[in-house]
Tab-separated table of C-alpha atoms and ligand atoms in Angstrom:
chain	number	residue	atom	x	y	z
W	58	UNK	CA	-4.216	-5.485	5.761
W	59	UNK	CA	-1.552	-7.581	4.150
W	60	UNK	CA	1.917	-6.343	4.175
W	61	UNK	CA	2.910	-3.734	1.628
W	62	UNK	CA	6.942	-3.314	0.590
W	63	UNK	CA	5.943	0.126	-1.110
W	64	UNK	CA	4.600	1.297	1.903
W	65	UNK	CA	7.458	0.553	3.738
W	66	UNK	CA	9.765	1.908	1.232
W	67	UNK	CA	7.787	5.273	1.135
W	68	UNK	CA	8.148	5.293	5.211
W	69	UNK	CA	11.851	4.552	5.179
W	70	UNK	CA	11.797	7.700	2.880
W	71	UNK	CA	9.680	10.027	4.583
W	72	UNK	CA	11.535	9.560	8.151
W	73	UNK	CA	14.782	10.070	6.427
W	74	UNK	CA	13.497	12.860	4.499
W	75	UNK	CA	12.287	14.804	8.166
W	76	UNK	CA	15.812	13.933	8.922
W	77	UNK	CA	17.700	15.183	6.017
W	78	UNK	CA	15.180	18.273	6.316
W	79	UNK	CA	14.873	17.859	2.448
W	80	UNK	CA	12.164	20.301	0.486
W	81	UNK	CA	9.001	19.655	-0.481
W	82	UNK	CA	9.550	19.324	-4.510
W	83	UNK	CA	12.390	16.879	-3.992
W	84	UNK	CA	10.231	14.903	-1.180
W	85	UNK	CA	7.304	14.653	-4.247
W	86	UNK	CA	9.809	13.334	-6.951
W	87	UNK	CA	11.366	11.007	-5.106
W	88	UNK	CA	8.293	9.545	-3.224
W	89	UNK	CA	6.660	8.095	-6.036
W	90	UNK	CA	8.285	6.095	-9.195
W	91	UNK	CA	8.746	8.586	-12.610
W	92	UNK	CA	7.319	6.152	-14.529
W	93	UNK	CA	5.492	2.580	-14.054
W	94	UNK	CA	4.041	0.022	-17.039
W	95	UNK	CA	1.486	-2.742	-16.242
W	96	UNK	CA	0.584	-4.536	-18.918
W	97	UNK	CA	-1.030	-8.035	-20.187
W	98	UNK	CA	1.428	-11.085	-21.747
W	99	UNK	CA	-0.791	-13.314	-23.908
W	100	UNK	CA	1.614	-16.516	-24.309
W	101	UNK	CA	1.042	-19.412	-26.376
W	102	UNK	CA	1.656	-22.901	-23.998
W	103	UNK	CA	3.266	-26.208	-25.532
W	104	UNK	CA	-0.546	-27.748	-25.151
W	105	UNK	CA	-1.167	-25.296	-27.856
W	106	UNK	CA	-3.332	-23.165	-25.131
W	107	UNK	CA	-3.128	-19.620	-24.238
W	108	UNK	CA	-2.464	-18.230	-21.121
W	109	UNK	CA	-2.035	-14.265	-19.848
W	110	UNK	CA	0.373	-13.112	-17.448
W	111	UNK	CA	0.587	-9.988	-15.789
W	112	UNK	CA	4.120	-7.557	-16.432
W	113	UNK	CA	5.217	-4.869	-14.971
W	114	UNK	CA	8.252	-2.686	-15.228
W	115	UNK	CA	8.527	0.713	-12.734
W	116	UNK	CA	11.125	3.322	-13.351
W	117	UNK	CA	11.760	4.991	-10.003
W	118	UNK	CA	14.200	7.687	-11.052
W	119	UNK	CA	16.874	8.030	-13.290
W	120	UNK	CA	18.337	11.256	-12.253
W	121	UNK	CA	22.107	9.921	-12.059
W	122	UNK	CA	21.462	7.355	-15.128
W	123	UNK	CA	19.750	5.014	-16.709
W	124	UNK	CA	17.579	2.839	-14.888
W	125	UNK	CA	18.805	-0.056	-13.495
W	126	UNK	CA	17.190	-3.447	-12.111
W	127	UNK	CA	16.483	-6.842	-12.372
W	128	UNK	CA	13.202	-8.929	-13.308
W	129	UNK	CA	11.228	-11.369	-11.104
W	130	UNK	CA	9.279	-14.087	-11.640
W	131	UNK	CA	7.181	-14.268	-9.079
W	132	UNK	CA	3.331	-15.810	-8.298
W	133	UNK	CA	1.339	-13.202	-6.721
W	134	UNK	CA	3.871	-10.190	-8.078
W	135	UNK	CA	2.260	-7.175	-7.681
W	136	UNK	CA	2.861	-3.543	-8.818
W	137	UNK	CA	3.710	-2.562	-5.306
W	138	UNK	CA	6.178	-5.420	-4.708
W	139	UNK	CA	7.881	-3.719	-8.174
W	140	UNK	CA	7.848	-0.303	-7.204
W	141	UNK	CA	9.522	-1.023	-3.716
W	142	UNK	CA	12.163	-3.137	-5.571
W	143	UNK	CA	12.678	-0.091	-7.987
W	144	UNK	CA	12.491	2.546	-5.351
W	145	UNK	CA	15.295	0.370	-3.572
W	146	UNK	CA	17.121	0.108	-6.729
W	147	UNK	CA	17.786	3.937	-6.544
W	148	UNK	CA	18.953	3.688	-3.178
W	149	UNK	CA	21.329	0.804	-4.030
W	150	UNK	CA	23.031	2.118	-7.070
W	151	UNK	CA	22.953	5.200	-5.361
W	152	UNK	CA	24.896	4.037	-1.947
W	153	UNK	CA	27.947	2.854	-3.875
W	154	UNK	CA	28.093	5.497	-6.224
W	155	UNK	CA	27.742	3.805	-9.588
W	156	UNK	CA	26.258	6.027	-12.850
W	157	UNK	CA	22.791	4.440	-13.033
W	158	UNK	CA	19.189	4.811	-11.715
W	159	UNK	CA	16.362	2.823	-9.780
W	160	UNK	CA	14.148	0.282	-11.752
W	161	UNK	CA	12.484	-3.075	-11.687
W	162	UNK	CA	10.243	-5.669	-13.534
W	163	UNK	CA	8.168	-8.409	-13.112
W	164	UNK	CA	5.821	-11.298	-13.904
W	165	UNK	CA	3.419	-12.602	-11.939
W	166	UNK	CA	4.093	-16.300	-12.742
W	167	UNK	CA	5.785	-19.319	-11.595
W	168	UNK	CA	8.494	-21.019	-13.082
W	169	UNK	CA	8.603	-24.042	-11.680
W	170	UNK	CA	5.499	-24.713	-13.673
W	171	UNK	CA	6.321	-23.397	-16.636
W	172	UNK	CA	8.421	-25.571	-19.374
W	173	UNK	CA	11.485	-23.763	-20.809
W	174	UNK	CA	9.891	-23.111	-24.499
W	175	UNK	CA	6.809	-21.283	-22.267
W	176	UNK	CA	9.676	-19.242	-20.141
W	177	UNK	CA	11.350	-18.123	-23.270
W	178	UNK	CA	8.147	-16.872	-25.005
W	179	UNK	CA	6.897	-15.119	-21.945
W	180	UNK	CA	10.855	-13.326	-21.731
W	181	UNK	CA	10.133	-12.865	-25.616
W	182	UNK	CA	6.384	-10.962	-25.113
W	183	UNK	CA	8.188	-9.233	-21.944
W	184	UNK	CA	10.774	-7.329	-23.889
W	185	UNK	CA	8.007	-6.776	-27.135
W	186	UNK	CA	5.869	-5.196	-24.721
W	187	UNK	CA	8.409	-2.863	-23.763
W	188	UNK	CA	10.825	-2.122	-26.498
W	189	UNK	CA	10.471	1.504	-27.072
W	190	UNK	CA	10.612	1.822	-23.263
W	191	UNK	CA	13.908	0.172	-21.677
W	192	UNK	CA	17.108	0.057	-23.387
W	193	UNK	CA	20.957	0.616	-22.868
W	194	UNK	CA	20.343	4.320	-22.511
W	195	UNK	CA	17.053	4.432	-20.847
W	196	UNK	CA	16.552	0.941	-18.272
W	197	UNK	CA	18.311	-2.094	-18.125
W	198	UNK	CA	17.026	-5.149	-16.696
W	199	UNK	CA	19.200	-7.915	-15.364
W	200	UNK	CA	18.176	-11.261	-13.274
W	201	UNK	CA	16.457	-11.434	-10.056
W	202	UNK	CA	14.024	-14.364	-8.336
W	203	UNK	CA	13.681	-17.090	-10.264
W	204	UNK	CA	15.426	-15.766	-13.692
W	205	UNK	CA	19.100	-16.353	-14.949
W	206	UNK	CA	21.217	-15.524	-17.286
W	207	UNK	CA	19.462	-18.127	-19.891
W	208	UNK	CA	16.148	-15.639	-19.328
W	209	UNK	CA	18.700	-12.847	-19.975
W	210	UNK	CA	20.218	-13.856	-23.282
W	211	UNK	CA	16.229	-14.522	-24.685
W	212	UNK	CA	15.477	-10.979	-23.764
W	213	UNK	CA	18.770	-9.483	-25.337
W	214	UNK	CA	17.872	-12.034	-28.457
W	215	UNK	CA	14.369	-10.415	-28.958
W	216	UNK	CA	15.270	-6.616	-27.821
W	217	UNK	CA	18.327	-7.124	-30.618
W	218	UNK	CA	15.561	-8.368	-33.074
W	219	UNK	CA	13.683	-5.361	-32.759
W	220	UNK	CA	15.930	-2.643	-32.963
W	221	UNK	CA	18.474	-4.257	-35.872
W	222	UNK	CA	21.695	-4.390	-34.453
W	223	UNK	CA	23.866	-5.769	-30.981
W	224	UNK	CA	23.080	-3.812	-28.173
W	225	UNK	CA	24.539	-5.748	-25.159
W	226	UNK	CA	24.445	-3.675	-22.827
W	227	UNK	CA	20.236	-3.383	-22.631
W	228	UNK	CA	20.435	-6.266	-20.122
W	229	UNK	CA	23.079	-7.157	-18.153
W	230	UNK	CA	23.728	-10.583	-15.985
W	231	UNK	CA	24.093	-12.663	-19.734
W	232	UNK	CA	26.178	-15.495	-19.592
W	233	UNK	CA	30.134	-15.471	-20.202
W	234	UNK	CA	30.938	-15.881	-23.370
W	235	UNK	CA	27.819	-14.156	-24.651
W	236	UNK	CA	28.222	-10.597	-23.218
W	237	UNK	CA	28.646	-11.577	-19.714
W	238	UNK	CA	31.464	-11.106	-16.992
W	239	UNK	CA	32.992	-13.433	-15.022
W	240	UNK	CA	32.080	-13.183	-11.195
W	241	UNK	CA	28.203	-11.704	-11.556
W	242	UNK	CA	26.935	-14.693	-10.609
W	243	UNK	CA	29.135	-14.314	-7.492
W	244	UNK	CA	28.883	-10.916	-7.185
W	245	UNK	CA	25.592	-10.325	-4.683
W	246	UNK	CA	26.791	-12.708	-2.622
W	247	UNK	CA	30.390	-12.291	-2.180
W	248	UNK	CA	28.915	-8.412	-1.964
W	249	UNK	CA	27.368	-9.555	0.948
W	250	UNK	CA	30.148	-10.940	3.028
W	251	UNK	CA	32.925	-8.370	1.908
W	252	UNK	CA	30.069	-5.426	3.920
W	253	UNK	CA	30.155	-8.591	6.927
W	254	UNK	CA	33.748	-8.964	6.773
W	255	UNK	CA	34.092	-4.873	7.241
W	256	UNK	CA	31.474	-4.403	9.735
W	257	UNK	CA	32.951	-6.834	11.807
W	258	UNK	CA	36.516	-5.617	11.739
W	259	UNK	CA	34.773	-2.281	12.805
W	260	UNK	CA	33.239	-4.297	15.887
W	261	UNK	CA	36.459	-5.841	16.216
W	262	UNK	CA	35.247	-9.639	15.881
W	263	UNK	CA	37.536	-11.793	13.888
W	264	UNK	CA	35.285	-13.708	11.500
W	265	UNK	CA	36.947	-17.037	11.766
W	266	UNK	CA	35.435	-17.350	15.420
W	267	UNK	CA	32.089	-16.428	13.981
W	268	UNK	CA	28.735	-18.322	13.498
W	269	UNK	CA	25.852	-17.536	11.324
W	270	UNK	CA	22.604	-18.549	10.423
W	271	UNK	CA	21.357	-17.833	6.768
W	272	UNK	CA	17.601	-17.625	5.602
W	273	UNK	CA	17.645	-19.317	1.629
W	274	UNK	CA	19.435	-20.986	-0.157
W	275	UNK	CA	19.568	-19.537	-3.901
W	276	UNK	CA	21.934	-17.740	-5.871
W	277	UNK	CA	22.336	-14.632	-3.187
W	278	UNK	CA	22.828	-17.237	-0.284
W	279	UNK	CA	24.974	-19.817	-1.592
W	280	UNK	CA	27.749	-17.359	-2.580
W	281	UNK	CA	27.433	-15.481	0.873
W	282	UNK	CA	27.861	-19.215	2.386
W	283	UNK	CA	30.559	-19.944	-0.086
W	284	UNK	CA	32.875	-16.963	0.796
W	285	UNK	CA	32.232	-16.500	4.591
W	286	UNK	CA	33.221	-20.596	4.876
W	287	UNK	CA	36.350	-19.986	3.293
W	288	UNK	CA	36.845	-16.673	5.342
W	289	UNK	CA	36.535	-19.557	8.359
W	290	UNK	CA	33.148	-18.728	9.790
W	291	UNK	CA	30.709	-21.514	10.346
W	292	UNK	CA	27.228	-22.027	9.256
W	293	UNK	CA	24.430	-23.598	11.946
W	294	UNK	CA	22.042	-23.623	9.678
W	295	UNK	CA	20.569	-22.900	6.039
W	296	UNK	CA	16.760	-22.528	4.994
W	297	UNK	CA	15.018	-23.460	1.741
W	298	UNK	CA	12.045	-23.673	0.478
W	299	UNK	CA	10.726	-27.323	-0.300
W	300	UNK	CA	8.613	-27.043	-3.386
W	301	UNK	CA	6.516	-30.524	-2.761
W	302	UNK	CA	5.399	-29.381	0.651
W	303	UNK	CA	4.880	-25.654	-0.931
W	304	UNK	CA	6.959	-24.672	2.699
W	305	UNK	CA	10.657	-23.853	3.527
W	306	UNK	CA	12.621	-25.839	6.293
W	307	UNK	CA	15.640	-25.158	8.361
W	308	UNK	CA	18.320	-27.573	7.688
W	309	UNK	CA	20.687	-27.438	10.721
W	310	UNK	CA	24.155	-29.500	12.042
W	311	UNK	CA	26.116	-28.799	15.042
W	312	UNK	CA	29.221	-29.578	13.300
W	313	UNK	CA	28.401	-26.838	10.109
W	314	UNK	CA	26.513	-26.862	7.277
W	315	UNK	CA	28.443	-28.185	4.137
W	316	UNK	CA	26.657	-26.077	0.913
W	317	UNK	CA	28.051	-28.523	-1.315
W	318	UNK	CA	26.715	-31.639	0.165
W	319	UNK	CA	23.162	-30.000	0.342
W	320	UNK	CA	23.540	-28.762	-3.429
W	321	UNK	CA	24.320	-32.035	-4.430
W	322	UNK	CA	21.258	-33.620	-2.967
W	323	UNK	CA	19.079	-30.483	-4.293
W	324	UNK	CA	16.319	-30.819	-7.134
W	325	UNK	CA	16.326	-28.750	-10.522
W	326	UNK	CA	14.117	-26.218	-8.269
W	327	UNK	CA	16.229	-25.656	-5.621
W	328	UNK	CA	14.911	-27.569	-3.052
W	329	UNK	CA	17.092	-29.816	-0.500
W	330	UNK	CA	15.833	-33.615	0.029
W	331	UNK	CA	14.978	-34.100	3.435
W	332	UNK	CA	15.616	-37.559	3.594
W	333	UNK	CA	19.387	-37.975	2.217
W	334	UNK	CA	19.645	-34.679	4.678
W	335	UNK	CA	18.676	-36.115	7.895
W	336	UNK	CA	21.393	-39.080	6.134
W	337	UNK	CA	23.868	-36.304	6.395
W	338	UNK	CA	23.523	-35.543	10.017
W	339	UNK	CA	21.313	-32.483	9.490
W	340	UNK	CA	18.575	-31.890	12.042
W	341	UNK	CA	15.334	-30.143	9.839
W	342	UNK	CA	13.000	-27.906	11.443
W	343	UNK	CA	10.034	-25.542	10.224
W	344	UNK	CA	11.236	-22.389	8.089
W	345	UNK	CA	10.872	-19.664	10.705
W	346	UNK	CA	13.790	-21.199	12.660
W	347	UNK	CA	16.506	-19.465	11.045
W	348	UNK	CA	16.052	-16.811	13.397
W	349	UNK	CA	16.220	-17.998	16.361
W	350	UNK	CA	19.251	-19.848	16.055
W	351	UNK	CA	22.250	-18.927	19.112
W	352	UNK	CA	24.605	-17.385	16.653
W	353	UNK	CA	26.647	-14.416	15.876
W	354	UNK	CA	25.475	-13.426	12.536
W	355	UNK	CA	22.092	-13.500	10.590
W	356	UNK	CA	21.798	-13.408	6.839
W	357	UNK	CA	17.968	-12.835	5.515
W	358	UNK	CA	18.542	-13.796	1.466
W	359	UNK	CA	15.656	-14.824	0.373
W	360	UNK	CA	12.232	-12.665	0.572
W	361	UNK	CA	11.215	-9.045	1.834
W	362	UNK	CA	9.261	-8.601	5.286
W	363	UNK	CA	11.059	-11.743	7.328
W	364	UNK	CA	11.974	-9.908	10.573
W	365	UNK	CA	9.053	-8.051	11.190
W	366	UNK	CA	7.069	-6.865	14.615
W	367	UNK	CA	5.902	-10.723	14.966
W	368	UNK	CA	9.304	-12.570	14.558
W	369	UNK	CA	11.708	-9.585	15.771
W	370	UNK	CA	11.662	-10.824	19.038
W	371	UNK	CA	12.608	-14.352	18.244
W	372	UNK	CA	16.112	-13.263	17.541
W	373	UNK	CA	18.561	-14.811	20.301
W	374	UNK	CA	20.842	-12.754	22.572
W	375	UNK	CA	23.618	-13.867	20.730
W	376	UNK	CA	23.492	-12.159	17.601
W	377	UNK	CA	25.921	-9.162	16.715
W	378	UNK	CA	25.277	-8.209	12.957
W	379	UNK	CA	22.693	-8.843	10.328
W	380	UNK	CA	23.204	-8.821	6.821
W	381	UNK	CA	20.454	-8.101	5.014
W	382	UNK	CA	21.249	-10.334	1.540
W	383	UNK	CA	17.271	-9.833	0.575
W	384	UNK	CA	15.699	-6.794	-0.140
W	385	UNK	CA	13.456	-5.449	2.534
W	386	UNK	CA	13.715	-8.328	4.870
W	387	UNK	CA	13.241	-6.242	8.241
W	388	UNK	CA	9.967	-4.001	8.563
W	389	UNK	CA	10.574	-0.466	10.004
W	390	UNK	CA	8.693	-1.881	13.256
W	391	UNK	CA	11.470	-4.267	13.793
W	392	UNK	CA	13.972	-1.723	13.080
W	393	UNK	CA	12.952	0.086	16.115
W	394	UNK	CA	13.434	-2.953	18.060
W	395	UNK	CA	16.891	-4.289	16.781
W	396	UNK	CA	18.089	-0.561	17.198
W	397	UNK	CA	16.867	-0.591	20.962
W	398	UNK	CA	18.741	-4.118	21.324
W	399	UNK	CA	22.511	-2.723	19.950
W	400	UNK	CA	22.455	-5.408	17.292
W	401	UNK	CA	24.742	-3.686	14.211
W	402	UNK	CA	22.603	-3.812	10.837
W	403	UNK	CA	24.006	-3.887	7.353
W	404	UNK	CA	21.118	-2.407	5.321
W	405	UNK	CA	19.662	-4.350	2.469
W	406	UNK	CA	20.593	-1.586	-0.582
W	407	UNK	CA	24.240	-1.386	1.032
W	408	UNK	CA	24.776	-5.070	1.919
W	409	UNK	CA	23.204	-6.660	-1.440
W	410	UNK	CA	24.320	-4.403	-3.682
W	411	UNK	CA	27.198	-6.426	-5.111
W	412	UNK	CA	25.054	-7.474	-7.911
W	413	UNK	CA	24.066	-4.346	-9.191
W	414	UNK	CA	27.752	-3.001	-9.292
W	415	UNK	CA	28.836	-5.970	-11.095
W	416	UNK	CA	26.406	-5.522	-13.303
W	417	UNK	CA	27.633	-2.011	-14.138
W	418	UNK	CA	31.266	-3.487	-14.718
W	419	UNK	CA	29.794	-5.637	-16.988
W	420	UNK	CA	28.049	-2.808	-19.062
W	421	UNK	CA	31.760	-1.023	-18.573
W	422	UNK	CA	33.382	-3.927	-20.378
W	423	UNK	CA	30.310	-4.686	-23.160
W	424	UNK	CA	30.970	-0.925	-23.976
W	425	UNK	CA	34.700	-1.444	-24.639
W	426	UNK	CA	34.553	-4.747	-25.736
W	427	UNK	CA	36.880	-5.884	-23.744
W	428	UNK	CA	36.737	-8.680	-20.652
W	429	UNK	CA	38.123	-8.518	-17.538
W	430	UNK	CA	39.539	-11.865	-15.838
W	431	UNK	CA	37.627	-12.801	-12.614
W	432	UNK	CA	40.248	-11.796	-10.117
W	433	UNK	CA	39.845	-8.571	-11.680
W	434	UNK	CA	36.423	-8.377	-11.479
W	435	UNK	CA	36.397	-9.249	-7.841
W	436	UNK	CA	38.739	-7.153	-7.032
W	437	UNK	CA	37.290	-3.925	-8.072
W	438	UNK	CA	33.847	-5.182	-6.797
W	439	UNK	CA	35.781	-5.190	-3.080
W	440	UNK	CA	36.659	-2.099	-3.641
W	441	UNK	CA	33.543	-0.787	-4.072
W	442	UNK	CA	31.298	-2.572	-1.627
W	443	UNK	CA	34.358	-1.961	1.038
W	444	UNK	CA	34.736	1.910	0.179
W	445	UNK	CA	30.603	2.487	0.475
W	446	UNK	CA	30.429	0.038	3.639
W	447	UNK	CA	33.372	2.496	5.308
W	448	UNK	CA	31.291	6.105	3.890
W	449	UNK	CA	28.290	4.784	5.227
W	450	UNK	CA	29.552	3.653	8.569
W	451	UNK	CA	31.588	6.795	8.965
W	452	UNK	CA	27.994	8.898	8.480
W	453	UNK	CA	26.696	6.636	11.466
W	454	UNK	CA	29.336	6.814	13.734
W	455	UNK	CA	29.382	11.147	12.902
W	456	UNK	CA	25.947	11.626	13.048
W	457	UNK	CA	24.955	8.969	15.786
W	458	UNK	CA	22.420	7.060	13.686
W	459	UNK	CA	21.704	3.706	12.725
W	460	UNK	CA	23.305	1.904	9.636
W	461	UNK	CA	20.183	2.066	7.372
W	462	UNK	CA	19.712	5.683	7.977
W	463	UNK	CA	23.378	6.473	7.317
W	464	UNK	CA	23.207	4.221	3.883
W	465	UNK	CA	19.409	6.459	3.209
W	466	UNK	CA	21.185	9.821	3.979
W	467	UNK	CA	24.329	8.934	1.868
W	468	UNK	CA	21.956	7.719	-1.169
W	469	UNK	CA	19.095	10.385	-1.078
W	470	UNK	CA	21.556	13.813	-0.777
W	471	UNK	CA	23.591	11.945	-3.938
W	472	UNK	CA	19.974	11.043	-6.024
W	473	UNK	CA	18.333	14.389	-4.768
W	474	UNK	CA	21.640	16.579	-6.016
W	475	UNK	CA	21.647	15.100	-9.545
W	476	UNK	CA	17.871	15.713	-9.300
W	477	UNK	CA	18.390	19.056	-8.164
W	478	UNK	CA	21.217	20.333	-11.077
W	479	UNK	CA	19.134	18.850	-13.599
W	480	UNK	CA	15.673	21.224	-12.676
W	481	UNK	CA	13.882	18.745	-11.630
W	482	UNK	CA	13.526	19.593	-8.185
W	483	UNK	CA	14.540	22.675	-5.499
W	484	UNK	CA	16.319	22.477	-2.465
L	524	LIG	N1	18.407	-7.988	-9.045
L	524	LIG	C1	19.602	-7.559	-8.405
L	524	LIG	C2	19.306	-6.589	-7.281
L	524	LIG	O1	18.251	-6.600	-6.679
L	524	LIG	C3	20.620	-7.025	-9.404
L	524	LIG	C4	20.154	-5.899	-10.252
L	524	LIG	C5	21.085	-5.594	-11.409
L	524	LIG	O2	22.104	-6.227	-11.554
L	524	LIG	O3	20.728	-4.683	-12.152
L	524	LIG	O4	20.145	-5.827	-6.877
């Protein structure tokens, strides 16, 4: 049996659930997603063919808001992939206390294949096929793998077409100057490394002596790289995945990684050439490497189920703290283990969750009409990822438990209380 993210979502749950000794109506609601959509995407190709692609959209719960939650394009996306994302979505928005709910969409598809006329008619049919059903007041999408704000604005284009009139704030993640706010395409990122920075003044470590090791190198990872270099850390080594060998590779120097340099010598997909790297001093190994690098700090941001019951054990003595940029990158198995080892984790839904509370700020200022300047931005953002990194380390230090079930317990009582004053459930 291949690995299933909803599974482990809905396990995550149920031991936190036991713990929280929550009731049996509340443990049904919140198990399963309140509403899911699957649905064909007949799109016309620039050969003049026709292809179909698979969508989906799951609304996990929307008890404290509207649903909230990017889109994917993904090959081999699957329904369960979605409702994990959307399940953690809940969680996320949840954890730092922002007015929204738990949702995410999808298309199984890839990209990289695709010409940009073919993307924007498949963002088009996305949002047709779903018009009555997402919405400022009901979902709102916003980017994840593989989509950007240019995907955004084609979505808002089309959803604005449909319902006769400007509705920015159905999608969120649109580029500045057309709805969006300065610092979201920061935001996950920098998220990432403000929860670092905090955890590690907690373990007293000053982060300038620091080294990490980072698995990716897309939007998430680059801005975690960007702001941990200029809080003086240094980065061994990056990963990315080469799209010509269809394989991702560790790209690792002694002296630190410069994210620059490697972006400059980076295709249109992402991918770092090997050759002008090895030019560059870096050393490049196969893509499981990350891991098992001697350094101080991991940061998974790029794909769910990386440290897992097989790889857990490659982890070196040396680490302290992981910083979980993806979503779901460490299995429930390996939980067990990094708990038994002492190493301090900063859960996914906490740690990544700069995005999503940018994203509300930008709804914030599309509703008033009124745009913040970056600094601004960022600032509140630290606020909030620093004020629900401090609640959710206080629960674990009170209650003796480890950092993802202190972020769970924190989320869950706040989604199951809105649940419960609205009827929908009983304590
Ligand atoms: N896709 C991002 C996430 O997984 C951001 C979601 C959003 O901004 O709504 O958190």
């Amino acid at each position: 049996m291949g690995f299933n993210p909803f599974e482990m979502a809905q396990q995550q749950f149920d031991a936190v659930a036991e713990k929280l000794g929550l009731s049996e109506s509340i443990r049904a609601l919140l198990r399963e997603p309140m509403r899911e959509f699957s649905f064909t995407l007949p799109v016309r190709m620039d050969d003049g063919s026709m292809k179909v692609f698979r969508g989906y959209r799951v609304q996990h719960n929307d008890g404290r808001g509207p649903c909230k939650g990017g889109i994917r394009f993904y090959p081999g996306e699957t329904i369960d992939t979605v409702r994990a994302l959307a399940t953690w979505m809940t969680w996320k928005c949840a954890v730092v206390d922002i007015p929204l709910g738990g949702g995410k969409g999808g298309i199984d598809c890839d990209p990289r294949v695709l010409s940009m006329t073919e993307q924007e008619r498949l963002c088009r049919a996305w949002v047709r096929a779903l018009s009555a059903n997402v919405g400022p007041v009901q979902d709102v999408p916003a980017p994840d793998m593989m989509t950007n704000g240019q995907h955004m604005i084609w979505m808002l284009d089309e959803y604005e077409t449909i319902h006769h009139g400007k509705f920015p704030g159905f999608i969120t993640g649109k580029p500045v100057g057309s709805g969006g706010s300065l610092g979201r395409t920061e935001a996950t990122g920098y998220g990432v490394i403000c929860t670092l920075h905090e955890a590690l003044k907690a373990l007293h470590i000053d982060i300038s002596t620091t080294t990490a090791s980072v698995q990716g190198f897309g939007n998430v990872a680059y801005y975690a790289c960007e702001r941990y270099l200029k809080l003086g850390g240094k980065i061994v080594s990056v990963s990315c995945w080469d799209n010509t060998d269809k394989k991702s590779y560790v790209y690792k120097r002694a002296t630190g990684v410069d994210i620059v340099e490697l972006k400059a010598i980076s295709d249109k997909f992402g991918s770092i050439d090997k050759n002008k790297a090895k030019e560059l001093g870096y050393e490049i190994l196969p893509g499981e490497c990350w891991l098992e690098q001697d350094v101080d700090i991991l940061i998974p941001a790029a794909l769910e189920n990386q440290i897992n019951k097989d790889t857990v054990g490659r982890i070196s003595n040396s680490v302290k703290v992981i910083a979980e940029g993806a979503n779901g990158p460490t299995t429930p198995e390996a939980d067990e283990v990094i708990k038994a080892r002492n190493i301090f984790v900063i859960p996914d839904f906490l740690c990544n969750a700069g995005g999503v509370t940018c994203s509300y700020f930008e709804q914030v200022q599309c509703n008033m009409n009124y745009f913040w300047e970056k600094d601004e931005v960022l600032e509140k953002l630290d606020l909030k990822m620093a004020s629900a990194f401090q609640k959710v380390h206080e629960m674990a230090v009170q209650k003796n438990v480890y950092m993802r079930d202190a972020a769970y317990m924190i989320a869950i009582d706040r989604v199951a209380s809105a649940c419960v004053a609205r009827g929908w459930a009983i304590r």
